[in-house]
């Protein structure tokens, strides 16, 4: 598999290591100093994109038009998902996107959905989501935390929205779940869902010890998407219900 890395920061380097370990070839690396070009794209079987919300859409447009299967790990752009769906459909291309490619996190997503269903009949328990990341993370709350909140909302009848005091969405007029976004030095990523009542608390937690889990999941998604057409998520890749 010939891969173009779009974004060559810490995550890109971790992905490169795993690609080489699994016998794949990195044919090009695009970053701020070496922007993505059509010539780079022509060399690749698949692209893995981990950049910034401000640049991701331009990258996806170029890759989709070139019909290069793409794995997108950038977060903070999902408000444009309908536009990306149209792009993939009009070009008959393929794309896997996820707020988090870690296999462990995607299993955590499933636990969160099941827990929300169990807790829905018990209004005495107030849910809260906490996410902790390194100080260089630009978006708050994290894309993973937003996915957790949306899944919780779909499976819990008492809440219709979320808010985050550390973001532009500081409040909500509707019954809402709080997401607390904490930034600390050298934290790879921790997500906690906690239900608290007057007498006890129930919580689930995922803590990443390194970037390897995210990188491995992205590589697995890249291997999976070859020769497929359409828009997919990690639920499709891992065959999670």
mmCIF file of C-alpha atoms in Angstrom:
data_model
loop_
_atom_site.group_PDB
_atom_site.id
_atom_site.type_symbol
_atom_site.label_atom_id
_atom_site.label_comp_id
_atom_site.label_asym_id
_atom_site.label_seq_id
_atom_site.Cartn_x
_atom_site.Cartn_y
_atom_site.Cartn_z
ATOM 1 C CA UNK A 1 0.000 0.000 0.000
ATOM 2 C CA UNK A 2 1.439 3.373 -1.074
ATOM 3 C CA UNK A 3 0.422 6.075 1.379
ATOM 4 C CA UNK A 4 0.541 9.850 1.379
ATOM 5 C CA UNK A 5 0.664 11.431 4.829
ATOM 6 C CA UNK A 6 -1.188 14.746 4.879
ATOM 7 C CA UNK A 7 0.097 16.242 8.079
ATOM 8 C CA UNK A 8 3.506 15.219 9.398
ATOM 9 C CA UNK A 9 3.497 16.279 13.012
ATOM 10 C CA UNK A 10 3.725 13.955 16.009
ATOM 11 C CA UNK A 11 0.745 11.917 14.836
ATOM 12 C CA UNK A 12 2.004 11.719 11.268
ATOM 13 C CA UNK A 13 5.363 10.406 12.442
ATOM 14 C CA UNK A 14 3.672 7.785 14.646
ATOM 15 C CA UNK A 15 1.528 6.682 11.705
ATOM 16 C CA UNK A 16 4.604 6.450 9.497
ATOM 17 C CA UNK A 17 6.302 4.133 11.987
ATOM 18 C CA UNK A 18 3.319 1.769 12.025
ATOM 19 C CA UNK A 19 2.951 1.859 8.241
ATOM 20 C CA UNK A 20 6.568 0.808 7.774
ATOM 21 C CA UNK A 21 6.239 -1.906 10.435
ATOM 22 C CA UNK A 22 3.268 -3.335 8.522
ATOM 23 C CA UNK A 23 5.128 -3.358 5.201
ATOM 24 C CA UNK A 24 3.587 -0.276 3.592
ATOM 25 C CA UNK A 25 5.348 2.545 1.740
ATOM 26 C CA UNK A 26 5.092 6.275 2.491
ATOM 27 C CA UNK A 27 5.370 7.948 -0.927
ATOM 28 C CA UNK A 28 4.822 11.581 0.125
ATOM 29 C CA UNK A 29 4.497 13.779 3.192
ATOM 30 C CA UNK A 30 2.562 17.036 3.075
ATOM 31 C CA UNK A 31 2.797 19.681 5.766
ATOM 32 C CA UNK A 32 2.887 23.474 6.149
ATOM 33 C CA UNK A 33 6.285 23.722 4.450
ATOM 34 C CA UNK A 34 5.362 21.205 1.738
ATOM 35 C CA UNK A 35 1.655 21.728 0.897
ATOM 36 C CA UNK A 36 -0.413 18.970 -0.659
ATOM 37 C CA UNK A 37 -0.194 18.958 -4.476
ATOM 38 C CA UNK A 38 -1.758 17.003 -7.326
ATOM 39 C CA UNK A 39 1.671 15.522 -8.097
ATOM 40 C CA UNK A 40 1.908 14.087 -4.578
ATOM 41 C CA UNK A 41 -1.584 12.617 -4.861
ATOM 42 C CA UNK A 42 -0.841 10.789 -8.116
ATOM 43 C CA UNK A 43 1.705 8.561 -6.355
ATOM 44 C CA UNK A 44 -0.641 7.236 -3.663
ATOM 45 C CA UNK A 45 -3.080 4.367 -3.161
ATOM 46 C CA UNK A 46 -4.509 5.991 -0.039
ATOM 47 C CA UNK A 47 -4.121 9.165 2.034
ATOM 48 C CA UNK A 48 -4.132 9.619 5.801
ATOM 49 C CA UNK A 49 -5.043 13.180 6.824
ATOM 50 C CA UNK A 50 -4.255 14.603 10.273
ATOM 51 C CA UNK A 51 -3.999 18.387 9.986
ATOM 52 C CA UNK A 52 -6.134 21.314 11.203
ATOM 53 C CA UNK A 53 -9.810 22.299 10.881
ATOM 54 C CA UNK A 54 -8.844 25.290 8.712
ATOM 55 C CA UNK A 55 -7.058 23.199 6.068
ATOM 56 C CA UNK A 56 -8.862 19.851 6.060
ATOM 57 C CA UNK A 57 -11.657 20.740 3.609
ATOM 58 C CA UNK A 58 -9.245 21.886 0.903
ATOM 59 C CA UNK A 59 -7.291 18.651 1.322
ATOM 60 C CA UNK A 60 -10.438 16.526 1.108
ATOM 61 C CA UNK A 61 -11.557 18.299 -2.055
ATOM 62 C CA UNK A 62 -8.240 17.638 -3.801
ATOM 63 C CA UNK A 63 -8.072 14.009 -2.661
ATOM 64 C CA UNK A 64 -11.696 13.279 -3.528
ATOM 65 C CA UNK A 65 -11.398 14.716 -7.023
ATOM 66 C CA UNK A 66 -8.293 12.566 -7.553
ATOM 67 C CA UNK A 67 -10.289 9.556 -6.293
ATOM 68 C CA UNK A 68 -7.761 8.748 -3.571
ATOM 69 C CA UNK A 69 -9.289 6.792 -0.655
ATOM 70 C CA UNK A 70 -8.802 8.943 2.424
ATOM 71 C CA UNK A 71 -8.689 8.451 6.179
ATOM 72 C CA UNK A 72 -9.455 11.673 8.061
ATOM 73 C CA UNK A 73 -8.372 12.047 11.676
ATOM 74 C CA UNK A 74 -8.647 15.831 11.848
ATOM 75 C CA UNK A 75 -11.442 17.038 14.129
ATOM 76 C CA UNK A 76 -13.322 20.321 14.390
ATOM 77 C CA UNK A 77 -14.828 20.231 10.862
ATOM 78 C CA UNK A 78 -17.901 18.014 11.263
ATOM 79 C CA UNK A 79 -20.287 20.963 10.874
ATOM 80 C CA UNK A 80 -19.321 20.653 7.180
ATOM 81 C CA UNK A 81 -20.130 16.934 7.000
ATOM 82 C CA UNK A 82 -22.979 17.405 4.509
ATOM 83 C CA UNK A 83 -20.597 19.209 2.146
ATOM 84 C CA UNK A 84 -18.080 16.378 2.449
ATOM 85 C CA UNK A 85 -20.799 13.777 1.838
ATOM 86 C CA UNK A 86 -21.735 15.581 -1.379
ATOM 87 C CA UNK A 87 -18.068 15.734 -2.371
ATOM 88 C CA UNK A 88 -17.576 11.992 -1.891
ATOM 89 C CA UNK A 89 -20.797 11.145 -3.707
ATOM 90 C CA UNK A 90 -20.200 13.447 -6.681
ATOM 91 C CA UNK A 91 -16.670 12.107 -7.204
ATOM 92 C CA UNK A 92 -17.572 8.467 -6.451
ATOM 93 C CA UNK A 93 -14.666 8.481 -4.018
ATOM 94 C CA UNK A 94 -14.139 6.983 -0.558
ATOM 95 C CA UNK A 95 -13.474 8.386 2.896
ATOM 96 C CA UNK A 96 -13.323 7.133 6.474
ATOM 97 C CA UNK A 97 -13.730 9.767 9.158
ATOM 98 C CA UNK A 98 -13.733 9.496 12.932
ATOM 99 C CA UNK A 99 -13.381 11.757 15.912
ATOM 100 C CA UNK A 100 -10.967 9.132 17.238
ATOM 101 C CA UNK A 101 -9.406 6.135 15.462
ATOM 102 C CA UNK A 102 -8.316 4.309 18.607
ATOM 103 C CA UNK A 103 -9.868 0.846 18.787
ATOM 104 C CA UNK A 104 -10.174 1.246 22.564
ATOM 105 C CA UNK A 105 -12.024 4.550 22.210
ATOM 106 C CA UNK A 106 -14.446 3.053 19.693
ATOM 107 C CA UNK A 107 -15.209 0.254 22.151
ATOM 108 C CA UNK A 108 -15.657 2.996 24.779
ATOM 109 C CA UNK A 109 -18.201 4.649 22.453
ATOM 110 C CA UNK A 110 -20.211 1.422 22.490
ATOM 111 C CA UNK A 111 -20.064 1.243 26.296
ATOM 112 C CA UNK A 112 -21.220 4.859 26.504
ATOM 113 C CA UNK A 113 -24.261 4.139 24.342
ATOM 114 C CA UNK A 114 -25.242 1.109 26.412
ATOM 115 C CA UNK A 115 -24.729 2.958 29.701
ATOM 116 C CA UNK A 116 -26.879 5.868 28.493
ATOM 117 C CA UNK A 117 -29.720 3.447 27.703
ATOM 118 C CA UNK A 118 -29.439 1.912 31.177
ATOM 119 C CA UNK A 119 -29.365 5.314 32.908
ATOM 120 C CA UNK A 120 -32.175 6.944 30.912
ATOM 121 C CA UNK A 121 -34.975 5.708 33.262
ATOM 122 C CA UNK A 122 -33.093 7.057 36.309
ATOM 123 C CA UNK A 123 -33.331 10.869 36.338
ATOM 124 C CA UNK A 124 -31.685 11.058 39.761
ATOM 125 C CA UNK A 125 -28.325 10.502 38.020
ATOM 126 C CA UNK A 126 -26.853 13.613 36.348
ATOM 127 C CA UNK A 127 -24.384 12.871 33.520
ATOM 128 C CA UNK A 128 -21.195 14.841 32.886
ATOM 129 C CA UNK A 129 -18.393 14.366 30.370
ATOM 130 C CA UNK A 130 -14.799 15.347 31.093
ATOM 131 C CA UNK A 131 -11.999 15.389 28.529
ATOM 132 C CA UNK A 132 -8.322 16.065 29.275
ATOM 133 C CA UNK A 133 -5.734 16.741 26.554
ATOM 134 C CA UNK A 134 -2.327 18.315 26.030
ATOM 135 C CA UNK A 135 -2.068 22.096 25.928
ATOM 136 C CA UNK A 136 -1.322 22.119 22.164
ATOM 137 C CA UNK A 137 -4.775 20.741 21.288
ATOM 138 C CA UNK A 138 -6.575 23.537 19.466
ATOM 139 C CA UNK A 139 -10.244 22.491 19.602
ATOM 140 C CA UNK A 140 -12.293 22.363 22.796
ATOM 141 C CA UNK A 141 -14.158 20.269 23.534
ATOM 142 C CA UNK A 142 -12.406 17.463 21.702
ATOM 143 C CA UNK A 143 -14.082 15.804 18.752
ATOM 144 C CA UNK A 144 -14.127 12.597 20.767
ATOM 145 C CA UNK A 145 -15.985 14.305 23.618
ATOM 146 C CA UNK A 146 -18.548 15.697 21.178
ATOM 147 C CA UNK A 147 -19.065 12.203 19.744
ATOM 148 C CA UNK A 148 -19.543 10.859 23.276
ATOM 149 C CA UNK A 149 -22.083 13.604 23.996
ATOM 150 C CA UNK A 150 -24.020 13.018 20.778
ATOM 151 C CA UNK A 151 -24.161 9.261 21.380
ATOM 152 C CA UNK A 152 -25.342 9.874 24.942
ATOM 153 C CA UNK A 153 -28.058 12.262 23.719
ATOM 154 C CA UNK A 154 -29.306 9.715 21.184
ATOM 155 C CA UNK A 155 -29.714 7.118 23.919
ATOM 156 C CA UNK A 156 -30.906 9.168 26.920
ATOM 157 C CA UNK A 157 -34.386 10.664 26.914
ATOM 158 C CA UNK A 158 -33.800 13.433 29.474
ATOM 159 C CA UNK A 159 -31.247 15.540 27.552
ATOM 160 C CA UNK A 160 -31.343 17.301 24.199
ATOM 161 C CA UNK A 161 -28.078 19.271 24.023
ATOM 162 C CA UNK A 162 -24.570 19.706 25.417
ATOM 163 C CA UNK A 163 -22.511 22.724 26.493
ATOM 164 C CA UNK A 164 -18.867 23.372 27.348
ATOM 165 C CA UNK A 165 -17.761 26.275 29.582
ATOM 166 C CA UNK A 166 -14.338 26.254 27.909
ATOM 167 C CA UNK A 167 -15.722 26.747 24.387
ATOM 168 C CA UNK A 168 -17.907 29.135 22.417
ATOM 169 C CA UNK A 169 -20.867 26.929 23.329
ATOM 170 C CA UNK A 170 -20.825 27.958 26.977
ATOM 171 C CA UNK A 171 -24.487 27.400 27.743
ATOM 172 C CA UNK A 172 -27.748 25.926 26.513
ATOM 173 C CA UNK A 173 -31.376 26.791 27.179
ATOM 174 C CA UNK A 174 -32.349 23.123 26.880
ATOM 175 C CA UNK A 175 -31.718 20.199 29.249
ATOM 176 C CA UNK A 176 -28.015 19.832 28.518
ATOM 177 C CA UNK A 177 -24.978 17.744 29.414
ATOM 178 C CA UNK A 178 -21.833 19.553 30.506
ATOM 179 C CA UNK A 179 -18.533 18.760 28.803
ATOM 180 C CA UNK A 180 -15.550 19.990 30.798
ATOM 181 C CA UNK A 181 -12.449 20.490 28.632
ATOM 182 C CA UNK A 182 -9.187 20.462 30.606
ATOM 183 C CA UNK A 183 -5.745 21.160 29.100
ATOM 184 C CA UNK A 184 -2.600 19.851 30.833
ATOM 185 C CA UNK A 185 0.975 19.245 29.758
ATOM 186 C CA UNK A 186 1.742 15.970 27.961
ATOM 187 C CA UNK A 187 -1.680 14.327 28.273
ATOM 188 C CA UNK A 188 -2.373 12.057 25.302
ATOM 189 C CA UNK A 189 -6.140 11.982 25.842
ATOM 190 C CA UNK A 190 -8.506 11.040 28.660
ATOM 191 C CA UNK A 191 -12.308 10.876 28.448
ATOM 192 C CA UNK A 192 -14.648 10.245 31.366
ATOM 193 C CA UNK A 193 -18.426 9.833 31.468
ATOM 194 C CA UNK A 194 -19.826 10.067 34.983
ATOM 195 C CA UNK A 195 -23.377 9.798 36.314
ATOM 196 C CA UNK A 196 -23.734 11.293 39.781
ATOM 197 C CA UNK A 197 -26.641 11.129 42.230
ATOM 198 C CA UNK A 198 -26.972 12.265 45.838
ATOM 199 C CA UNK A 199 -25.859 8.842 47.067
ATOM 200 C CA UNK A 200 -23.352 7.475 44.544
ATOM 201 C CA UNK A 201 -21.658 7.779 41.160
ATOM 202 C CA UNK A 202 -21.110 5.515 38.147
ATOM 203 C CA UNK A 203 -18.370 6.251 35.631
ATOM 204 C CA UNK A 204 -16.528 4.876 32.604
ATOM 205 C CA UNK A 205 -13.109 6.124 31.562
ATOM 206 C CA UNK A 206 -10.710 5.794 28.646
ATOM 207 C CA UNK A 207 -7.107 6.963 29.017
ATOM 208 C CA UNK A 208 -4.604 6.865 26.169
ATOM 209 C CA UNK A 209 -1.017 6.149 27.243
ATOM 210 C CA UNK A 210 0.491 7.092 23.859
ATOM 211 C CA UNK A 211 -0.463 8.107 20.319
ATOM 212 C CA UNK A 212 0.108 4.577 19.071
ATOM 213 C CA UNK A 213 -3.515 3.524 19.524
ATOM 214 C CA UNK A 214 -4.771 6.425 17.403
ATOM 215 C CA UNK A 215 -2.122 5.798 14.747
ATOM 216 C CA UNK A 216 -2.743 2.044 14.564
ATOM 217 C CA UNK A 217 -6.474 2.575 14.129
ATOM 218 C CA UNK A 218 -5.869 5.043 11.290
ATOM 219 C CA UNK A 219 -3.596 2.556 9.506
ATOM 220 C CA UNK A 220 -6.155 -0.246 9.938
ATOM 221 C CA UNK A 221 -8.792 2.080 8.443
ATOM 222 C CA UNK A 222 -6.497 2.855 5.494
ATOM 223 C CA UNK A 223 -5.963 -0.861 4.849
ATOM 224 C CA UNK A 224 -9.720 -1.451 5.026
ATOM 225 C CA UNK A 225 -10.871 1.350 2.689
ATOM 226 C CA UNK A 226 -8.846 0.268 -0.353
ATOM 227 C CA UNK A 227 -11.216 -0.650 -3.238
ATOM 228 C CA UNK A 228 -14.304 0.651 -1.394
ATOM 229 C CA UNK A 229 -16.582 3.542 -2.361
ATOM 230 C CA UNK A 230 -18.577 5.791 -0.069
ATOM 231 C CA UNK A 231 -18.451 7.563 3.286
ATOM 232 C CA UNK A 232 -17.601 5.420 6.318
ATOM 233 C CA UNK A 233 -16.802 5.634 10.027
ATOM 234 C CA UNK A 234 -14.794 3.433 12.384
ATOM 235 C CA UNK A 235 -18.003 1.562 13.206
ATOM 236 C CA UNK A 236 -17.889 0.279 9.626
ATOM 237 C CA UNK A 237 -14.184 -0.562 9.828
ATOM 238 C CA UNK A 238 -14.525 -2.457 13.117
ATOM 239 C CA UNK A 239 -17.973 -3.858 12.255
ATOM 240 C CA UNK A 240 -19.509 -2.492 15.439
ATOM 241 C CA UNK A 241 -23.301 -2.415 15.595
#
